[in-house]
Coordinates of C-alpha atoms and ligand atoms in Angstrom, one line a residue:
M7 CA 16.0 -15.8 49.8
V8 CA 14.7 -19.5 49.7
R9 CA 17.2 -22.0 50.2
V10 CA 16.4 -25.7 50.1
R11 CA 18.4 -28.9 50.1
F12 CA 18.2 -32.5 49.0
A13 CA 20.1 -34.6 51.9
P14 CA 20.1 -38.2 50.7
S15 CA 22.5 -40.6 52.6
P16 CA 24.7 -42.9 50.1
T17 CA 23.2 -46.3 51.3
G18 CA 22.2 -47.5 48.1
P19 CA 20.3 -46.4 45.0
L20 CA 17.7 -43.6 45.4
H21 CA 14.2 -44.9 45.8
I22 CA 11.9 -43.3 43.7
G23 CA 10.4 -41.7 46.9
G24 CA 13.7 -39.9 47.3
V25 CA 13.4 -38.8 43.8
R26 CA 10.1 -37.2 44.4
T27 CA 11.5 -35.3 47.5
A28 CA 14.2 -33.9 45.3
L29 CA 11.6 -33.1 42.8
Y30 CA 9.5 -31.0 45.2
N31 CA 12.3 -29.3 46.5
Y32 CA 13.5 -28.3 43.2
L33 CA 10.0 -27.1 42.0
F34 CA 9.9 -25.2 45.3
A35 CA 13.3 -23.5 44.9
R36 CA 12.6 -22.7 41.2
Q37 CA 9.3 -21.0 41.8
N38 CA 10.6 -18.9 44.6
G39 CA 13.7 -17.8 42.7
G40 CA 15.7 -19.7 45.5
K41 CA 18.6 -22.3 45.4
M42 CA 18.7 -25.8 45.4
I43 CA 21.5 -27.6 47.2
L44 CA 22.6 -31.3 47.2
R45 CA 24.4 -32.3 50.4
I46 CA 25.4 -35.9 51.1
E47 CA 24.7 -37.2 54.5
D48 CA 27.3 -39.9 55.0
T49 CA 27.8 -39.7 58.9
D50 CA 26.9 -43.3 59.3
Q51 CA 29.9 -45.0 57.9
T52 CA 28.7 -48.4 58.5
R53 CA 25.8 -48.0 55.9
F54 CA 28.0 -46.4 53.3
V55 CA 27.9 -48.0 49.8
P56 CA 30.3 -47.4 47.1
G57 CA 28.8 -45.8 43.9
A58 CA 25.6 -44.5 45.5
E59 CA 26.6 -40.8 45.7
Q60 CA 27.4 -41.1 42.0
Y61 CA 24.4 -42.8 41.3
I62 CA 22.2 -40.1 43.0
I63 CA 23.8 -37.3 40.9
E64 CA 23.2 -39.1 37.7
A65 CA 19.7 -40.1 38.5
L66 CA 18.9 -36.5 39.2
D67 CA 20.6 -35.2 36.4
W68 CA 18.9 -37.5 34.1
L69 CA 15.7 -36.2 35.2
G70 CA 16.4 -32.6 34.8
I71 CA 16.4 -31.9 38.6
E72 CA 19.3 -29.2 38.7
F73 CA 21.3 -28.0 41.7
D74 CA 22.9 -24.7 42.4
E75 CA 25.2 -25.8 45.0
G76 CA 26.3 -29.3 45.8
V77 CA 28.8 -32.0 46.4
H78 CA 29.4 -32.2 42.8
I79 CA 29.6 -28.7 41.8
G80 CA 30.9 -27.1 44.7
G81 CA 29.5 -23.5 46.2
P82 CA 29.9 -21.0 48.7
Y83 CA 28.6 -23.0 51.7
G84 CA 30.7 -26.1 51.1
P85 CA 32.0 -28.7 51.8
Y86 CA 28.8 -30.4 50.9
R87 CA 29.5 -33.9 52.1
Q88 CA 29.2 -34.5 55.9
S89 CA 32.2 -36.6 56.3
D90 CA 34.3 -33.7 54.7
R91 CA 32.7 -31.4 57.5
K92 CA 33.8 -33.9 60.3
P93 CA 36.0 -31.4 62.0
M94 CA 33.2 -28.8 62.5
Y95 CA 30.8 -30.6 64.5
R96 CA 32.5 -31.3 67.8
Q97 CA 32.5 -27.6 68.8
Y98 CA 28.6 -27.8 68.4
A99 CA 28.3 -30.9 70.6
D100 CA 30.6 -29.0 73.1
Q101 CA 28.2 -26.1 73.2
L102 CA 25.2 -28.1 73.9
I103 CA 26.8 -29.7 76.8
R104 CA 28.4 -26.3 78.1
D105 CA 24.8 -24.9 78.0
G106 CA 23.2 -28.0 79.8
W107 CA 21.3 -29.2 76.6
A108 CA 23.5 -32.4 76.2
Y109 CA 25.6 -35.1 78.4
Y110 CA 28.2 -37.5 78.1
A111 CA 27.2 -41.1 78.2
F112 CA 29.3 -43.9 78.7
D113 CA 27.0 -47.0 78.7
K114 CA 28.7 -50.0 77.1
P115 CA 26.5 -51.5 73.9
E116 CA 26.1 -54.7 76.1
A117 CA 24.9 -52.5 79.1
L118 CA 22.1 -51.0 76.7
D119 CA 21.3 -54.3 75.2
A120 CA 20.8 -55.8 78.8
K121 CA 18.7 -52.9 79.6
R122 CA 16.4 -53.4 76.6
K123 CA 16.2 -57.1 77.4
E124 CA 15.2 -56.3 81.0
Y125 CA 12.3 -53.9 79.8
E126 CA 11.3 -56.7 77.2
A127 CA 11.0 -59.1 79.6
Q128 CA 8.3 -56.9 81.1
K129 CA 6.6 -56.1 78.0
K130 CA 7.8 -52.7 78.1
T131 CA 10.4 -50.8 75.8
F132 CA 13.4 -49.3 77.2
Q133 CA 14.0 -45.5 76.4
Y134 CA 16.9 -43.6 77.6
D135 CA 15.1 -40.4 78.9
C136 CA 14.5 -38.3 82.0
T137 CA 13.2 -41.3 83.6
T138 CA 15.8 -43.7 83.0
R139 CA 19.1 -41.5 82.7
G140 CA 19.7 -41.5 86.4
A141 CA 20.2 -45.2 86.4
M142 CA 22.5 -45.4 83.5
E143 CA 26.3 -44.1 83.2
N144 CA 26.5 -40.8 82.0
S145 CA 27.7 -37.3 83.1
I146 CA 24.1 -36.6 84.9
S147 CA 24.4 -39.7 87.2
L148 CA 28.1 -39.9 87.5
G149 CA 28.6 -36.2 88.0
K150 CA 30.9 -33.8 86.0
E151 CA 34.2 -34.8 87.8
E152 CA 33.9 -38.5 87.3
A153 CA 32.7 -37.9 83.7
Q154 CA 35.9 -35.9 83.0
R155 CA 38.1 -38.4 84.6
R156 CA 36.7 -41.1 82.3
I157 CA 37.1 -39.1 79.4
D158 CA 40.6 -38.1 80.2
A159 CA 41.3 -41.8 80.9
G160 CA 40.1 -42.4 77.1
E161 CA 37.0 -44.4 77.9
P162 CA 34.7 -44.3 74.9
Y163 CA 31.7 -41.8 75.2
V164 CA 28.6 -40.6 73.2
V165 CA 27.1 -37.3 73.7
R166 CA 23.1 -37.5 74.2
F167 CA 20.5 -34.8 73.9
M168 CA 18.8 -33.9 77.2
F169 CA 15.2 -33.5 76.8
P170 CA 13.5 -31.5 79.4
D171 CA 10.7 -33.6 81.2
N172 CA 7.2 -33.1 80.2
I173 CA 7.1 -30.3 77.7
D174 CA 5.0 -30.0 74.6
I175 CA 7.0 -29.4 71.6
T176 CA 5.3 -28.0 68.5
V177 CA 6.4 -28.5 65.1
H178 CA 4.8 -26.2 62.4
D179 CA 4.6 -28.3 59.3
L180 CA 3.5 -26.4 56.0
I181 CA 1.8 -29.6 54.9
R182 CA 0.2 -30.9 58.3
G183 CA -0.3 -27.7 60.4
D184 CA 1.0 -27.8 63.9
V185 CA 2.1 -31.1 65.2
T186 CA 2.8 -31.4 68.8
M187 CA 4.6 -34.1 70.7
N188 CA 5.2 -34.4 74.5
S189 CA 8.8 -34.8 75.5
R190 CA 8.2 -38.0 77.7
L191 CA 7.5 -39.7 74.3
L192 CA 11.0 -38.9 73.0
D193 CA 14.3 -40.6 73.9
D194 CA 17.6 -38.7 74.5
K195 CA 19.0 -39.2 71.1
V196 CA 22.8 -39.6 70.4
L197 CA 24.2 -36.5 69.0
F198 CA 27.8 -37.3 68.7
K199 CA 29.3 -41.0 68.6
S200 CA 32.4 -42.4 70.0
D201 CA 33.9 -42.5 66.5
G202 CA 34.0 -38.7 66.6
M203 CA 31.3 -38.2 64.1
P204 CA 28.2 -36.5 64.6
T205 CA 25.0 -38.5 64.1
Y206 CA 22.4 -37.6 61.5
H207 CA 20.5 -35.5 63.9
L208 CA 23.3 -33.1 64.9
A209 CA 24.9 -33.1 61.5
N210 CA 21.7 -32.2 59.9
I211 CA 20.9 -29.3 62.1
V212 CA 24.2 -27.8 62.1
D213 CA 24.6 -28.2 58.2
D214 CA 20.9 -26.7 57.7
H215 CA 21.8 -23.7 59.8
T216 CA 25.4 -23.1 58.4
M217 CA 24.0 -23.5 54.9
E218 CA 21.2 -21.0 55.7
I219 CA 18.5 -23.5 54.7
T220 CA 15.1 -21.8 55.0
H221 CA 12.7 -24.7 54.2
V222 CA 13.3 -28.6 55.1
I223 CA 11.2 -30.4 52.4
R224 CA 11.6 -34.3 53.3
G225 CA 9.6 -37.5 53.6
E226 CA 7.2 -38.4 56.1
E227 CA 9.6 -40.9 57.9
W228 CA 11.3 -37.9 59.4
L229 CA 8.4 -36.3 61.0
P230 CA 9.0 -38.3 64.4
S231 CA 12.5 -36.6 64.4
A232 CA 11.1 -33.1 63.8
P233 CA 10.5 -32.2 67.6
L234 CA 14.1 -33.1 68.4
H235 CA 15.3 -31.0 65.6
V236 CA 13.1 -28.1 66.8
M237 CA 14.4 -28.4 70.3
L238 CA 17.9 -28.6 68.9
Y239 CA 17.4 -25.1 67.0
K240 CA 16.1 -24.0 70.3
A241 CA 19.0 -25.3 72.4
F242 CA 21.6 -23.3 69.9
G243 CA 19.4 -20.2 69.7
W244 CA 18.9 -20.6 66.0
Q245 CA 16.0 -19.8 64.0
A246 CA 14.5 -23.1 62.7
P247 CA 13.6 -23.4 58.9
Q248 CA 10.2 -24.2 57.8
F249 CA 9.3 -27.8 57.7
A250 CA 7.3 -29.7 55.1
H251 CA 7.0 -33.6 55.6
L252 CA 5.9 -35.2 52.3
P253 CA 3.4 -38.1 52.3
L254 CA 4.8 -41.7 51.8
L255 CA 4.5 -43.4 48.3
L256 CA 2.4 -46.5 48.9
K257 CA 2.1 -49.8 47.2
P258 CA -0.3 -50.3 44.5
E259 CA -2.8 -51.8 46.8
G260 CA -2.4 -48.7 49.1
N261 CA -1.4 -50.5 52.4
G262 CA 2.2 -49.9 53.4
K263 CA 5.2 -47.9 51.9
L264 CA 6.3 -49.0 48.3
S265 CA 9.2 -51.4 48.7
K266 CA 11.7 -52.8 46.2
R267 CA 10.0 -56.2 46.5
D268 CA 6.8 -54.5 45.3
G269 CA 8.5 -53.5 42.3
D270 CA 9.9 -57.0 41.3
R271 CA 6.7 -58.5 42.2
L272 CA 4.5 -56.1 40.1
G273 CA 7.1 -55.7 37.6
F274 CA 7.8 -51.9 37.7
P275 CA 11.1 -50.2 39.0
V276 CA 11.4 -48.4 42.1
F277 CA 14.6 -46.8 41.2
P278 CA 15.4 -44.2 38.8
L279 CA 18.4 -46.1 37.3
E280 CA 19.2 -49.6 36.9
W281 CA 21.4 -50.4 40.0
H282 CA 24.2 -52.9 40.4
D283 CA 24.8 -53.8 43.9
P284 CA 28.5 -53.7 44.7
K285 CA 28.3 -56.5 47.2
S286 CA 25.8 -59.0 46.1
G287 CA 25.9 -58.2 42.4
E288 CA 22.2 -58.3 42.4
V289 CA 20.7 -55.9 39.7
S290 CA 17.7 -53.8 40.1
S291 CA 15.7 -52.4 37.4
G292 CA 15.5 -48.7 36.5
Y293 CA 12.9 -46.5 34.9
R294 CA 15.5 -45.3 32.5
E295 CA 16.6 -48.7 31.3
Q296 CA 12.9 -49.8 30.9
G297 CA 12.5 -47.0 28.5
Y298 CA 10.5 -44.3 30.5
L299 CA 11.4 -41.0 29.5
P300 CA 12.6 -38.6 32.1
Q301 CA 9.9 -36.0 31.6
A302 CA 7.3 -38.8 32.0
V303 CA 8.9 -39.9 35.3
V304 CA 8.7 -36.3 36.4
N305 CA 5.2 -35.7 35.7
M306 CA 4.0 -38.8 37.3
L307 CA 6.0 -38.4 40.4
A308 CA 5.0 -34.8 40.7
L309 CA 1.3 -35.9 40.7
M310 CA 1.9 -38.5 43.5
G311 CA 0.9 -36.3 46.5
W312 CA 0.0 -33.2 44.6
N313 CA -2.3 -32.0 42.1
P314 CA -2.9 -28.4 40.4
G315 CA -6.4 -28.3 41.5
K316 CA -9.4 -28.8 39.5
R317 CA -10.8 -26.5 36.8
E318 CA -14.0 -26.5 35.0
G319 CA -14.0 -29.3 31.9
D320 CA -14.0 -28.4 28.5
N321 CA -17.7 -27.7 27.2
G322 CA -19.1 -27.7 30.8
A323 CA -17.8 -31.3 31.7
N324 CA -16.9 -32.3 35.3
P325 CA -14.0 -30.6 36.6
V326 CA -10.6 -32.1 35.9
F327 CA -7.1 -31.2 36.7
Q328 CA -4.4 -30.9 34.2
E329 CA -2.3 -34.0 34.2
I330 CA 0.3 -33.5 31.4
M331 CA 2.7 -30.7 32.7
S332 CA 6.0 -29.7 31.6
M333 CA 8.9 -29.0 34.3
D334 CA 8.2 -25.3 33.7
E335 CA 4.6 -25.8 34.1
L336 CA 5.3 -27.7 37.4
I337 CA 7.3 -24.8 38.5
K338 CA 4.5 -22.5 38.0
L339 CA 1.7 -24.5 39.4
F340 CA 3.3 -26.3 42.3
N341 CA 2.1 -25.4 45.7
I342 CA 3.8 -26.9 48.8
E343 CA 0.7 -26.1 51.0
H344 CA -1.5 -28.2 48.5
V345 CA 0.5 -31.5 49.0
S346 CA -1.6 -34.2 50.5
K347 CA -1.3 -35.6 54.0
N348 CA -2.1 -38.8 52.8
G349 CA 0.1 -41.2 51.2
A350 CA -0.1 -41.5 47.1
R351 CA -0.5 -45.0 45.6
F352 CA 1.7 -46.2 42.9
N353 CA -0.1 -47.0 39.7
L354 CA 1.5 -48.8 37.1
E355 CA -1.0 -48.3 34.4
K356 CA -0.7 -44.4 35.0
A357 CA 3.1 -44.5 34.7
K358 CA 2.7 -46.3 31.3
W359 CA 0.2 -43.6 30.3
F360 CA 2.5 -40.9 31.0
N361 CA 5.2 -42.5 29.0
H362 CA 3.1 -43.0 26.1
E363 CA 1.8 -39.4 26.1
Y364 CA 5.4 -38.2 26.3
F365 CA 6.5 -40.5 23.6
Q366 CA 4.0 -38.9 21.3
Q367 CA 5.6 -35.5 22.2
L368 CA 9.0 -36.7 20.7
S369 CA 9.5 -35.6 17.0
D370 CA 9.6 -38.0 14.3
E371 CA 13.4 -37.5 14.0
Q372 CA 13.7 -38.6 17.9
V373 CA 11.8 -41.6 17.4
A374 CA 13.8 -42.5 14.3
A375 CA 16.9 -42.3 16.3
Y376 CA 15.7 -45.0 18.7
L377 CA 14.4 -47.1 15.9
E378 CA 17.6 -46.7 13.7
K379 CA 19.5 -47.9 16.8
Q380 CA 17.4 -51.1 17.1
L381 CA 17.7 -51.4 13.4
G382 CA 21.6 -51.5 13.7
E383 CA 21.3 -54.0 16.4
H384 CA 19.3 -56.4 14.0
G385 CA 21.9 -55.8 11.3
V386 CA 19.3 -53.7 9.1
T387 CA 20.1 -50.6 7.3
A388 CA 17.6 -48.2 5.8
A389 CA 17.5 -44.6 4.2
H390 CA 17.0 -42.2 7.1
D391 CA 14.1 -40.5 5.5
Y392 CA 12.2 -43.5 5.3
V393 CA 13.0 -44.6 9.1
V394 CA 11.6 -40.9 9.9
K395 CA 8.6 -41.5 7.8
V396 CA 7.9 -45.1 9.8
A397 CA 8.7 -43.4 12.8
G398 CA 6.1 -40.8 12.4
M399 CA 3.5 -43.5 11.3
M400 CA 4.0 -45.8 14.0
K401 CA 4.6 -43.7 17.1
E402 CA 1.2 -43.5 18.3
R403 CA 1.3 -47.2 19.0
I404 CA 4.2 -46.9 21.0
T405 CA 4.7 -46.7 24.9
F406 CA 8.3 -47.7 25.3
P407 CA 10.9 -46.9 22.8
G408 CA 12.0 -50.6 23.1
E409 CA 8.7 -51.7 21.4
L410 CA 9.7 -50.0 18.1
W411 CA 11.4 -53.0 16.4
D412 CA 8.7 -55.4 17.1
T413 CA 6.1 -52.9 16.0
C414 CA 7.8 -51.8 12.9
S415 CA 10.2 -54.5 11.8
Y416 CA 8.0 -55.3 8.8
F417 CA 8.9 -52.0 7.2
F418 CA 12.4 -53.4 6.9
V419 CA 12.4 -57.0 6.5
A420 CA 10.0 -59.3 5.0
P421 CA 8.1 -61.8 6.8
T422 CA 9.4 -65.4 6.7
E423 CA 6.7 -66.9 8.9
Y424 CA 2.8 -66.3 8.8
D425 CA 0.6 -66.4 11.5
P426 CA -1.1 -69.8 11.6
A427 CA -4.3 -68.7 13.3
A428 CA -4.7 -65.6 10.6
I429 CA -4.2 -68.2 7.8
K430 CA -6.8 -70.5 9.3
K431 CA -9.1 -67.4 9.5
R432 CA -8.4 -65.3 6.4
W433 CA -6.6 -67.5 3.8
K434 CA -9.6 -69.2 2.3
P435 CA -9.6 -71.6 -0.9
G436 CA -9.1 -69.5 -4.0
M437 CA -6.8 -67.2 -2.3
T438 CA -3.7 -68.0 -4.3
T439 CA -5.6 -66.8 -7.3
H440 CA -6.9 -63.5 -5.6
M441 CA -3.2 -62.8 -4.6
A442 CA -2.0 -63.6 -7.9
K443 CA -4.5 -61.0 -9.0
V444 CA -3.3 -58.5 -6.8
I445 CA 0.4 -58.9 -8.2
E446 CA -1.3 -58.3 -11.7
I447 CA -3.1 -55.1 -10.6
L448 CA 0.4 -53.8 -9.1
H449 CA 2.1 -54.2 -12.3
T450 CA -0.6 -52.9 -14.4
A451 CA -2.4 -50.0 -12.5
P452 CA -0.8 -46.8 -11.7
F453 CA 1.4 -47.2 -8.4
E454 CA -0.8 -44.5 -6.6
Y455 CA -2.8 -44.9 -3.5
D456 CA -6.2 -43.9 -5.1
A457 CA -5.7 -45.9 -8.2
L458 CA -4.7 -49.1 -6.3
H459 CA -7.9 -48.5 -4.0
Q460 CA -10.1 -48.2 -7.0
A461 CA -8.5 -51.5 -8.8
I462 CA -8.0 -53.7 -5.7
L463 CA -10.7 -52.9 -3.4
E464 CA -13.5 -51.4 -5.6
D465 CA -13.1 -53.1 -9.0
Y466 CA -11.6 -56.4 -8.2
I467 CA -12.9 -57.4 -4.5
K468 CA -16.2 -55.5 -4.6
G469 CA -16.8 -56.1 -8.3
N470 CA -16.6 -59.8 -7.9
G471 CA -18.5 -59.9 -4.9
L472 CA -15.6 -61.2 -2.9
N473 CA -15.3 -61.2 1.0
M474 CA -13.4 -57.8 1.6
G475 CA -12.1 -58.8 5.0
S476 CA -10.6 -62.2 3.7
V477 CA -8.9 -60.8 0.8
M478 CA -7.5 -57.6 2.4
N479 CA -6.3 -59.5 5.6
S480 CA -4.7 -62.2 3.4
L481 CA -2.8 -59.4 1.8
R482 CA -1.9 -57.9 4.9
L483 CA -0.8 -61.4 6.3
A484 CA 1.5 -61.7 3.0
V485 CA 3.0 -58.4 3.6
V486 CA 3.5 -58.1 7.2
G487 CA 3.2 -61.9 8.4
K488 CA 0.5 -61.2 10.8
T489 CA -2.8 -59.2 10.8
V490 CA -1.7 -56.0 12.3
G491 CA -0.3 -52.8 11.1
P492 CA -1.3 -49.5 9.5
D493 CA -3.6 -48.9 6.6
M494 CA -3.0 -51.6 4.1
L495 CA -2.5 -49.5 0.9
T496 CA -0.4 -46.9 2.8
L497 CA 1.9 -49.9 3.8
V498 CA 2.1 -50.9 0.2
M499 CA 2.9 -47.4 -1.0
M500 CA 5.8 -47.2 1.6
L501 CA 7.3 -50.5 0.7
G502 CA 7.0 -50.0 -2.9
K503 CA 6.0 -52.0 -5.9
E504 CA 8.8 -54.4 -6.2
E505 CA 9.0 -55.3 -2.4
T506 CA 5.1 -55.8 -2.2
V507 CA 5.1 -57.9 -5.3
R508 CA 7.9 -60.0 -3.8
R509 CA 6.3 -60.4 -0.4
V510 CA 2.8 -61.4 -1.9
Q511 CA 4.5 -63.9 -4.5
R512 CA 6.6 -65.5 -1.5
A513 CA 3.1 -65.8 0.5
I514 CA 1.6 -67.5 -2.4
D515 CA 4.5 -70.0 -2.6
T516 CA 4.7 -70.7 1.1
I517 CA 1.1 -70.8 2.0
G518 CA 0.0 -72.0 -1.2
E519 CA -3.6 -73.1 -2.1
V520 CA -5.8 -74.6 0.9
S521 CA -8.6 -76.7 0.7
E522 CA -12.0 -76.1 2.8
Ligands
LIG16 N1 19.9 -38.2 55.0 C1 18.3 -38.2 55.4 C2 17.8 -39.2 54.4 O1 18.3 -39.8 53.7 C3 17.7 -36.8 55.2 C4 16.6 -36.3 56.0 C5 16.5 -34.8 56.0 O2 16.1 -34.4 54.8 O3 16.6 -34.1 56.8 O4 16.5 -39.1 54.0

């Protein structure tokens, strides 16, 4: 039975890279008929941010990344928040000490600082390891009895892992293959802190084991910790889960990790939902609030670091890979072993492209619901069927729902201003006469598309040798206020005879006759 977990620390809003980690875990769980677990890793109380846990849950829910067990829904392996599991970790630290895999260390923060400075002065980096631990204050250098005496006297201490000297530790990674590191490169990490809490490393291993996690799928930034984790499993005599370390999400330029500042600089969110920082009050933009559809964000993120492999293009075209994939298709096609080792660049244009594609998949009714909300905000009411019709006609021009009002407002309210550049270009001398003629035709010809086409474009404009672009764009200017919009006569049919006549008359009155 496959069991995976997403294990964020509630230190702030969830970065979009973290969302991708959750997504890959979810795809993997679902395709293997396994379980997906949400565990909150809050052992570092100093970095706790109120609201972050709720934010994480809301963001993943918005994206359709579902859990089978977790802090918000419970389950048979709970509790799922590490601070609620606090009493269970101590025994594991004790076990490691008993078995000779860990030791007590009493070094005061100032003493450690002094050591670091001493090394820096010699252009070296201090590492607490088998070469230095003898010169520090711990149960190895002081001896068991002295260590016990200090503990009994209430002296604060931490528990450190004791790496054996000079052994090669191999992490088998599903994406990277074997990654080997020598223990000399690793420091004796703190496992248990003086505040009685485990560190991330100990809690993570104990929880993954006791929650029977089979696959650890997480960001590349944890790869350097993986040898310690492998050693911890060994020290406990537990079977380690399989590991997969996902590539970083990179800046659009490709150098370095995508940061919040890149998002601000380039105008795209790096968080799924808008985040209001409880301390500074600073607001960071979110995909949801910017009008991204959750399906689009999921699809885009799935392809940042993985693709389903190429297939022959249509009609023998170059091989292509399918880009638009629903969650169900992703679950079918995803393959953890095909995840790239290299970082994936963020591409804003591609993100917009995905949103546009998914927007087109919405029904006219769904688009109309967005539009009706915006009409309400502008104090406009309109018949529902009419709004649905406009939505259907205009949605292909839309990438973000927020663009609907600007793109469609003239279907609901007459223009009060006319684009000066378009007037200059299209509203030639004699145009008031031509527009008056259009009004006359609207009154006399049958109000039907073909009949109006014949009467205005064929009989009047072509029949009199007038400039088609000039007259039709002036009509558009009169009806829309600028020279944009759908097919002119379709628009006239939508607005109806009375409204069109009113608008054309108003343009005649407002713009008036011009001289050459
Ligand atoms: N709490 C860690 C984080 O926030 C989890 C790392 C892991 O998945 O092991 O990234």
